[in-house]
Short mmCIF file of C-alpha atoms and ligand atoms in Angstrom, two decimals:
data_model
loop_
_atom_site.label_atom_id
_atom_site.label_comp_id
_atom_site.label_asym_id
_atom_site.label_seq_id
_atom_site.Cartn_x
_atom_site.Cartn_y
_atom_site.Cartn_z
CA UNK A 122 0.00 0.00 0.00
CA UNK A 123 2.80 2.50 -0.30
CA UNK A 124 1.48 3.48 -4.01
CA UNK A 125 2.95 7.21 -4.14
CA UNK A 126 0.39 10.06 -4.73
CA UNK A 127 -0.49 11.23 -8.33
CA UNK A 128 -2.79 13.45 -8.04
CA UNK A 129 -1.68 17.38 -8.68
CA UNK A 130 -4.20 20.04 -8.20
CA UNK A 131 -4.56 22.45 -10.20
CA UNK A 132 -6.14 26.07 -9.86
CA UNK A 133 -8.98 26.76 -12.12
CA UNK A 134 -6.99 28.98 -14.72
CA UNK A 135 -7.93 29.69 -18.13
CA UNK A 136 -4.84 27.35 -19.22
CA UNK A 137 -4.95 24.57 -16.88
CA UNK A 138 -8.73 23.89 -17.42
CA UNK A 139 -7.98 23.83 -21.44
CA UNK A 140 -5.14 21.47 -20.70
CA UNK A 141 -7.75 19.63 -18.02
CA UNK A 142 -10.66 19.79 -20.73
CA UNK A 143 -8.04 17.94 -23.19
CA UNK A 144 -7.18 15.52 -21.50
CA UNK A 145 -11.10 15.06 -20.70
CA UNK A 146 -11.16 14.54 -24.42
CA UNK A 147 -8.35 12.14 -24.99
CA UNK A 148 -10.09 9.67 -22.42
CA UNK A 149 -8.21 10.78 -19.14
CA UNK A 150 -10.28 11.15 -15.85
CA UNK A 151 -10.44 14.93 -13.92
CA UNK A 152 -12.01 15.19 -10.18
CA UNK A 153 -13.89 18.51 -11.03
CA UNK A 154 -16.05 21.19 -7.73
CA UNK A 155 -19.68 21.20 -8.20
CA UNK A 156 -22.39 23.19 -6.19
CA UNK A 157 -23.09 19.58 -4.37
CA UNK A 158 -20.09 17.83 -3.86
CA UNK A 159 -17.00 17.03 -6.02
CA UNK A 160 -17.39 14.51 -8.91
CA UNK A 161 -14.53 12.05 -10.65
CA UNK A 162 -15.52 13.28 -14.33
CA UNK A 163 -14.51 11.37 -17.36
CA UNK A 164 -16.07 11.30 -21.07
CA UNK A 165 -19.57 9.88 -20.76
CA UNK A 166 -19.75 8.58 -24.52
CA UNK A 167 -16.23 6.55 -23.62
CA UNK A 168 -16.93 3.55 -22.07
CA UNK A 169 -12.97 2.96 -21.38
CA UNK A 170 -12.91 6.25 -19.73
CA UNK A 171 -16.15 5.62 -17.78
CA UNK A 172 -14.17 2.22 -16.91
CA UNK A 173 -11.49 4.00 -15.08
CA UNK A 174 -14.21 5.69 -13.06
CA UNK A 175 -15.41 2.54 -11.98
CA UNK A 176 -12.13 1.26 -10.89
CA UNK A 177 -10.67 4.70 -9.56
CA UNK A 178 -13.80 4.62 -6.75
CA UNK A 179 -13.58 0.74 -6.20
CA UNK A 180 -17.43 0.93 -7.43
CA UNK A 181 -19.55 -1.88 -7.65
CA UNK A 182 -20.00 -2.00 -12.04
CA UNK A 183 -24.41 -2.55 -10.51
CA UNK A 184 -24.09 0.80 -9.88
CA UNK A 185 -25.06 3.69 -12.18
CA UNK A 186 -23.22 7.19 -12.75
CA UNK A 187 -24.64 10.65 -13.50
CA UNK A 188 -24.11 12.06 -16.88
CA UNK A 189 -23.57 16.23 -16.78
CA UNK A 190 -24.00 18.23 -19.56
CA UNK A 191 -23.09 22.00 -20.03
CA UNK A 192 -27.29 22.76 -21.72
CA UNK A 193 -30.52 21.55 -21.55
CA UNK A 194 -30.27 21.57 -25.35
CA UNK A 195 -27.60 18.72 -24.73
CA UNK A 196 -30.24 16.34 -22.41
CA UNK A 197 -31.91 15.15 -26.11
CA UNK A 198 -28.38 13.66 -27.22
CA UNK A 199 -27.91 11.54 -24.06
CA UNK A 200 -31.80 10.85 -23.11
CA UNK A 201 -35.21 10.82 -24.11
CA UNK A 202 -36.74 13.89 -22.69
CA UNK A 203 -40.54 14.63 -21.56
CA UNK A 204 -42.43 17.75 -21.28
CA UNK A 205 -42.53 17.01 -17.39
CA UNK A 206 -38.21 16.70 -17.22
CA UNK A 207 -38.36 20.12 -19.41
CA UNK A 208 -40.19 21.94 -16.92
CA UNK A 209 -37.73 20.67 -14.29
CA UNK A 210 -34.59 21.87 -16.05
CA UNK A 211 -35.96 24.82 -17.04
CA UNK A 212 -36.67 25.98 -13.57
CA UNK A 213 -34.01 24.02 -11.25
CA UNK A 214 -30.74 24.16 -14.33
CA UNK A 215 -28.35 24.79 -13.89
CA UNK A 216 -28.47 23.20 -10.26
CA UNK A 217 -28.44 20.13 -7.62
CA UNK A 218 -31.13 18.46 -9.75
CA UNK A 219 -30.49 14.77 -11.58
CA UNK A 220 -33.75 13.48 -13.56
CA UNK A 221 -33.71 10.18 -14.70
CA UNK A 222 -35.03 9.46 -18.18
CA UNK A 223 -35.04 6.87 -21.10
CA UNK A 224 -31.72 6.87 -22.08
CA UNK A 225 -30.06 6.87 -26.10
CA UNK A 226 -27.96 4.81 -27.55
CA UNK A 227 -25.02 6.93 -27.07
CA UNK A 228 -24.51 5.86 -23.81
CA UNK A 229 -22.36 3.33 -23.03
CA UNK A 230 -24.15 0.60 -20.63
CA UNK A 231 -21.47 0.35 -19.05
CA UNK A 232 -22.51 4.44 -17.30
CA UNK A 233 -26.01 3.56 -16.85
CA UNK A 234 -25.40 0.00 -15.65
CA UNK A 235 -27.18 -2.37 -17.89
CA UNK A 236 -29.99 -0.35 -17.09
CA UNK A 237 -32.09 1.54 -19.85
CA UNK A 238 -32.15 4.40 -17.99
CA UNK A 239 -29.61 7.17 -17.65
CA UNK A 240 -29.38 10.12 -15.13
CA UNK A 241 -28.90 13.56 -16.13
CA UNK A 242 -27.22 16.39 -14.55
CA UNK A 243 -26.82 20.26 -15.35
CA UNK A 244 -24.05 21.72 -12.94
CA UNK A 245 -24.40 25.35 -11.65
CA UNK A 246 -20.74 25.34 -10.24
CA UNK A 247 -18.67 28.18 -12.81
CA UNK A 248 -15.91 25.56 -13.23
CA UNK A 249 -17.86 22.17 -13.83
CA UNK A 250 -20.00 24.73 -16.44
CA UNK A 251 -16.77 25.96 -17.89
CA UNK A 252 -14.87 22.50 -18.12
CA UNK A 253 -18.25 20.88 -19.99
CA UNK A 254 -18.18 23.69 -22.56
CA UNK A 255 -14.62 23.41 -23.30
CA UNK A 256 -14.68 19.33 -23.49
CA UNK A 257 -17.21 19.60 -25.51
CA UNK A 258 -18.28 16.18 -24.27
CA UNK A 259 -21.32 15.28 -21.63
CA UNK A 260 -19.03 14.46 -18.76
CA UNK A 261 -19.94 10.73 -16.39
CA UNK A 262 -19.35 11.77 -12.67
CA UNK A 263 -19.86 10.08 -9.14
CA UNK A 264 -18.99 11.75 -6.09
CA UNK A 265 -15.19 12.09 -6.18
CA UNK A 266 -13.99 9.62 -3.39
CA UNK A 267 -13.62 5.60 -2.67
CA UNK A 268 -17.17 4.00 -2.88
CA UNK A 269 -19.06 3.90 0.07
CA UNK A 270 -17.03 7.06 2.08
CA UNK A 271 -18.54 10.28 2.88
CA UNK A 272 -18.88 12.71 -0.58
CA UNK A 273 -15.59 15.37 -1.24
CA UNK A 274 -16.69 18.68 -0.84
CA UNK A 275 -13.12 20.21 -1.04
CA UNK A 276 -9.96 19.08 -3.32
CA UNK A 277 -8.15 17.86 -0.77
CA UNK A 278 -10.90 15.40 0.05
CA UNK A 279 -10.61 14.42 -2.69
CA UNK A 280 -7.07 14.09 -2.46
CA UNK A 281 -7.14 12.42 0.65
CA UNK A 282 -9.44 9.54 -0.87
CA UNK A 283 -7.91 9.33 -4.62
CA UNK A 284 -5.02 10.81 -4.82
CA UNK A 285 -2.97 7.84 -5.55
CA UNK A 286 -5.46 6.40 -8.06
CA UNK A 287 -6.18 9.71 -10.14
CA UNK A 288 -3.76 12.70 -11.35
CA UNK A 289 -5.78 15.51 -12.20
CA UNK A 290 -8.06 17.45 -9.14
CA UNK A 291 -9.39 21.02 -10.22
CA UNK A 292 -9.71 23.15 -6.90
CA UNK A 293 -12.78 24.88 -6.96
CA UNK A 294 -12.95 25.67 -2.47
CA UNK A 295 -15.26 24.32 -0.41
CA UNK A 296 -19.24 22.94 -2.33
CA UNK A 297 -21.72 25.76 -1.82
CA UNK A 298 -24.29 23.23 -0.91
CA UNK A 299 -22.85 19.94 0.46
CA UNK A 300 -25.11 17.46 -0.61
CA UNK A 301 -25.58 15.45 -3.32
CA UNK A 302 -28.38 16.22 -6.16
CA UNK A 303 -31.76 15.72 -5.43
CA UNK A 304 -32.59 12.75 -7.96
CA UNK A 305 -36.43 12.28 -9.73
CA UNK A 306 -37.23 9.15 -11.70
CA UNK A 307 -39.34 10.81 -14.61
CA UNK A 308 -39.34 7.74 -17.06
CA UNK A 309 -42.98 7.80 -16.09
CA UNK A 310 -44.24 11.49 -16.43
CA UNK A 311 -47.21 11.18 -14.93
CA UNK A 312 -45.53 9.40 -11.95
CA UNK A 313 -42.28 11.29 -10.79
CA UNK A 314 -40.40 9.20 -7.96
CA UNK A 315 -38.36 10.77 -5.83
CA UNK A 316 -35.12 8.69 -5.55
CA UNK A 317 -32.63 10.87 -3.65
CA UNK A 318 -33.39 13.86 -1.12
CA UNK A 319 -31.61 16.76 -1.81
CA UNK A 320 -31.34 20.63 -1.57
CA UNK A 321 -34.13 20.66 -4.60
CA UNK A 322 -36.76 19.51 -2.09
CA UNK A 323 -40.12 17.46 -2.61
CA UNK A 324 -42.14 20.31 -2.26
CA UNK A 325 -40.56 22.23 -5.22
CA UNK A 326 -40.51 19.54 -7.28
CA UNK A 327 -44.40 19.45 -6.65
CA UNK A 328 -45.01 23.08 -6.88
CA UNK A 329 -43.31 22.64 -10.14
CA UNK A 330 -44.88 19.43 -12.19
CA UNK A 331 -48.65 20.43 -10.38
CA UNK A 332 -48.62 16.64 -9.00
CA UNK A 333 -47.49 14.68 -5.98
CA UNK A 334 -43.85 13.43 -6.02
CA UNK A 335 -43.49 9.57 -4.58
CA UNK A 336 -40.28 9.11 -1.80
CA UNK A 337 -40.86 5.55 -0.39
CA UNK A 338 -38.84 6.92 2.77
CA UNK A 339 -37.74 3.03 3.81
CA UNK A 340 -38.79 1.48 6.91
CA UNK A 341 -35.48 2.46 8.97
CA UNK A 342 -35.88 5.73 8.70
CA UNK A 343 -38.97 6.00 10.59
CA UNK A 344 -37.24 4.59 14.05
CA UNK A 345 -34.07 6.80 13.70
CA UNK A 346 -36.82 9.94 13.53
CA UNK A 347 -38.31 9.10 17.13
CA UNK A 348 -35.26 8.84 18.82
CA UNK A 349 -34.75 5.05 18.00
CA UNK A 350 -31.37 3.64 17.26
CA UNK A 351 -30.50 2.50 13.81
CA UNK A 352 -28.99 -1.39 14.01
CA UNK A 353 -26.14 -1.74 11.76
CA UNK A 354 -26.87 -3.29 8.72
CA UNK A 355 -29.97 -1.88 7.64
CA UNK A 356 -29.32 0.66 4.91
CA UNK A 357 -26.61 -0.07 2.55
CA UNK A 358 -23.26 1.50 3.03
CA UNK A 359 -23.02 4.73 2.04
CA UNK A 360 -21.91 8.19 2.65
CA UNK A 361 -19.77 6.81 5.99
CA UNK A 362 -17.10 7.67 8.07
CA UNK A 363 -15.01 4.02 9.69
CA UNK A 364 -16.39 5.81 13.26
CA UNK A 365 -19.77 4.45 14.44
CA UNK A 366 -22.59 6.79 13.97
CA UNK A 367 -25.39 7.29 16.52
CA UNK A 368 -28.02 9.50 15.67
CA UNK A 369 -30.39 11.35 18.26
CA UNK A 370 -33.77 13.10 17.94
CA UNK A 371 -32.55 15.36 20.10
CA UNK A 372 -28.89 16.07 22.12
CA UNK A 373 -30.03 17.36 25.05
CA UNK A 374 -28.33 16.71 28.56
CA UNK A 375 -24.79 16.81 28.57
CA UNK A 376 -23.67 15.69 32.06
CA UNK A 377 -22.90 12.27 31.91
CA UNK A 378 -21.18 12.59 28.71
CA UNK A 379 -18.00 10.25 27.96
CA UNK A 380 -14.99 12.22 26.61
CA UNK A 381 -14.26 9.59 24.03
CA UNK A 382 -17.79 10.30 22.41
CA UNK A 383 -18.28 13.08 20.32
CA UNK A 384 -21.45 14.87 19.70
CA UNK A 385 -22.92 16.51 16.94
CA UNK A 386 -25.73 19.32 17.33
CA UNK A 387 -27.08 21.31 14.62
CA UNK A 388 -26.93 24.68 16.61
CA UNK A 389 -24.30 25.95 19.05
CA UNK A 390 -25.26 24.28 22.42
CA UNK A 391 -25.03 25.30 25.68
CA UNK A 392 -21.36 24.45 27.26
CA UNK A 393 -20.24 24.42 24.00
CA UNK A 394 -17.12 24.78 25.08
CA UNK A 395 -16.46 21.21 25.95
CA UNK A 396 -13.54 19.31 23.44
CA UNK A 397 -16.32 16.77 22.68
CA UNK A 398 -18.76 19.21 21.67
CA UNK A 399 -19.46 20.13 18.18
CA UNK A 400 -21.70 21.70 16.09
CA UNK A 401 -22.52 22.03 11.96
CA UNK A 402 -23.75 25.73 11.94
CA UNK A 403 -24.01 28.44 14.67
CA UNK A 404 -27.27 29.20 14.31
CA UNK A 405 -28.78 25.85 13.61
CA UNK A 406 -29.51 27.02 9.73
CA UNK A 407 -29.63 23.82 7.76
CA UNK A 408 -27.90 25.55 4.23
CA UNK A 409 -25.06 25.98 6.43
CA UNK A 410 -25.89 22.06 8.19
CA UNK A 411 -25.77 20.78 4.59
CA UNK A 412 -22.39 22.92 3.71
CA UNK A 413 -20.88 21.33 6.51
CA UNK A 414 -21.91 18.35 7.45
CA UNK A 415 -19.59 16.30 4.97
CA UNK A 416 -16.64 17.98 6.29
CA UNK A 417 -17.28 17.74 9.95
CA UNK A 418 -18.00 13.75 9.55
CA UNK A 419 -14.28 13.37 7.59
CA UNK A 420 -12.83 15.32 10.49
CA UNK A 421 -14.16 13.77 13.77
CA UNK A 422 -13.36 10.56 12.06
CA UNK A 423 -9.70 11.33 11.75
CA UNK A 424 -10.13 12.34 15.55
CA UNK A 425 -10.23 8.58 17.02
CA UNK A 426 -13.42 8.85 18.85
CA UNK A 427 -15.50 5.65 19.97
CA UNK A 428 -18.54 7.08 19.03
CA UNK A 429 -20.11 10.04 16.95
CA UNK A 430 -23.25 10.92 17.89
CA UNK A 431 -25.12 13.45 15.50
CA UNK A 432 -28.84 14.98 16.19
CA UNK A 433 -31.30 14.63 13.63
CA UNK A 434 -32.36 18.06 11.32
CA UNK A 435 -35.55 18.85 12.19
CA UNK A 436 -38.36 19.98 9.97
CA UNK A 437 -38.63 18.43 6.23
CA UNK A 438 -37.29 19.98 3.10
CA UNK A 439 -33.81 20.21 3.23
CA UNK A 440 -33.75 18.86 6.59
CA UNK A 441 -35.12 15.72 4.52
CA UNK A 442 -31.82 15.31 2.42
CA UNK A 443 -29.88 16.06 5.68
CA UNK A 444 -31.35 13.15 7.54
CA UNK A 445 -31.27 11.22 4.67
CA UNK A 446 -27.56 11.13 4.36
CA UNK A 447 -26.88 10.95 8.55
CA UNK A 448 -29.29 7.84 8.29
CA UNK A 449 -26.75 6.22 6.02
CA UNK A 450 -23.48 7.39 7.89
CA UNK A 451 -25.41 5.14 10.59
CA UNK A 452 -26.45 2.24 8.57
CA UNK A 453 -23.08 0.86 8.19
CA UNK A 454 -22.63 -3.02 9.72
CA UNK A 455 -19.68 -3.19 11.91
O1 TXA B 125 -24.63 15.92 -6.79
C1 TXA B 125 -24.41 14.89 -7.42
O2 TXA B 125 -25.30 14.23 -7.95
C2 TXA B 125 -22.96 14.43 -7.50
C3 TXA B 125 -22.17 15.47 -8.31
C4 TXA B 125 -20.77 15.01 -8.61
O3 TXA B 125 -22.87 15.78 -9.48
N1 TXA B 125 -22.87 13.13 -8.07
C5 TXA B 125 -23.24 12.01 -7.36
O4 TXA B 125 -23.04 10.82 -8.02
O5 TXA B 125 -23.71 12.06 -6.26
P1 TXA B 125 -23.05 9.40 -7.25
O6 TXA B 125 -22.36 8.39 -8.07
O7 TXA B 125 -22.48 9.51 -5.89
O8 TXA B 125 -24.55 9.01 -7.25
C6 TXA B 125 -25.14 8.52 -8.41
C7 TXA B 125 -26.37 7.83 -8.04
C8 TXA B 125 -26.30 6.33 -8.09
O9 TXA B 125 -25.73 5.78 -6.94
C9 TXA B 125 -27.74 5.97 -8.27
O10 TXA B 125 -28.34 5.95 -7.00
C10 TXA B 125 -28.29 7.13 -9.06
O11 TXA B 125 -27.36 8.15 -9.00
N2 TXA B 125 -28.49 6.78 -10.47
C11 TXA B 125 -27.64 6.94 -11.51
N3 TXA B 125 -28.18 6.48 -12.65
C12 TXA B 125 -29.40 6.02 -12.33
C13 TXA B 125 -30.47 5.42 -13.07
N4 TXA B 125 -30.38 5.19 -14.37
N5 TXA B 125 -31.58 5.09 -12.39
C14 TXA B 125 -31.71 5.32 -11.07
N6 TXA B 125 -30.73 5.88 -10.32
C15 TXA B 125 -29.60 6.22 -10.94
MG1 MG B 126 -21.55 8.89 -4.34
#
């Protein structure tokens, strides 16, 4: 294990994203910033290059990636739109929305899994828009980091994760939003499913289309929201730091707490000043939950505690997508 790290990162300058968008083009794979979270981009149309994506992320080949394209004039070459995904991108692109659609015969299976679907993807993020146009190519891209560990929202996530398996890593700072794209299964127009929570919520997808959107929240997650613990095992791996993950309806009384255990609040508690004691955004406000949340999992699991124990978001909406992802930090089987 004493593979040396490739990876450079490169600043987003006029040059080095022309050299990055070449190399894009000649088959080569680029960790590029989003608005949601960093994504391991590689020519979607390529199915060598969407290979290396596969094996860079030690992802399971069941497993389907999102395509990105740089206009919604670009979805009809990769899928088979709808009047219902039209409305979508029109209001929420560029931004953290994936639809899921028919997809065409230029897509490799290999992207979309065997399946004969494909998800679709218009960035927001000024360097993901700007490396699209100059590729020239709709761009295949997961979450930048090893399968089943918490989504990159800076480079050196990324680096951390990949950066002896990839060479190229475009710094773009910290994601604006943190979470991954809210994804909507509109292969059936007439019966949108909501497949991922995200900061697109339920209710604006709704407000949008004029009809109810399905989420089949599973089973589990209905314990972990009254204060129920989460046995291991019962959500696949996903989005998880090696540290167990508790979560809590509430954090309330702090007295008896061990020193070894960390804990998570939304808001700034009371005694906050405690070395155990953390917290995702002063005031409790979930953007800045969402914006941090990936970041503050990575670093209290380089911190060696025993236990983290995180406090549900409360409300719905974006609080939805929050939960979402802290139910799956949990679910992992130790
Ligand atoms: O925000 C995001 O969506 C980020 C950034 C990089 O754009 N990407 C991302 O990709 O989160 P990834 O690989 O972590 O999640 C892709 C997920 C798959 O795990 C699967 O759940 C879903 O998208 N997906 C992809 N293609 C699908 C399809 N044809 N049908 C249903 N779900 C699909
Ligand atoms: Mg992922």
């Amino acid at each position: 294990m004493s593979k040396a790290v490739s990876a450079r990162v490169y600043q987003p300058t006029p040059r080095n994203l022309a050299f990055l968008a070449r190399r894009l083009r000649e088959g080569e794979l680029v960790a590029m910033p989003t608005e949601t979270v960093y994504g391991l981009a590689g020519n979607a149309l390529d199915a060598g290059a969407c290979a290396k994506i596969f094996r860079a992320k030690d992802r399971p080949a069941d497993d389907p990636l999102i395509v990105h394209i740089h206009a919604v004039a670009d979805l009809e070459q990769v899928a088979h739109a709808n009047p219902a995904a039209l409305r979508l991108a029109k209001k929420f692109w560029p931004g953290p929305l994936t639809l899921v659609l028919p997809k065409k015969a230029s897509v490799p299976s290999l992207v979309t899994a065997g399946r004969d679907s494909v998800a679709v993807r218009m960035p927001a993020h000024p360097i993901a828009r700007r490396l699209l146009k100059l590729a020239g190519l709709p761009l295949a891209a997961p979450s930048a980091n090893p399968f089943g560990y918490v989504s990159p929202t800076t480079a050196g996530h990324v680096r951390q994760g990949l950066g002896r398996r990839i060479n190229y890593i475009i710094d773009g700072g910290s994601s604006q939003i943190g979470l991954e794209s809210t994804i909507v299964d509109l292969r059936r127009p007439e019966k949108p499913v909501l497949l991922r929570p995200g900061a697109i919520t339920k209710a604006q997808l709704e407000r949008t289309l004029g009809r109810r959107v399905k989420f089949r929240r599973r089973a589990v997650a209905k314990a972990t929201a009254h204060g129920g613990q989460l046995a291991p095992g019962m959500l696949e791996r996903h989005y998880s730091p090696r540290t167990p993950v508790v979560l809590h309806a509430a954090l309330g009384e702090l007295d008896h707490l061990a020193p070894r255990e960390a804990f998570v609040f939304m808001g700034r508690p009371p005694r906050a000043q405690r070395p155990n004691i953390f917290w995702l955004d002063r005031r409790g406000d979930l953007g800045g939950v969402a914006r941090r949340l990936f970041a503050t999992l990575r670093k209290l699991d380089a911190m060696n505690f025993k236990t983290i124990h995180v406090e549900l978001a409360p409300g719905d909406g974006l609080a939805d997508a929050i939960n979402d992802r802290l139910r799956r930090a949990a679910a992992v089987a130790r």
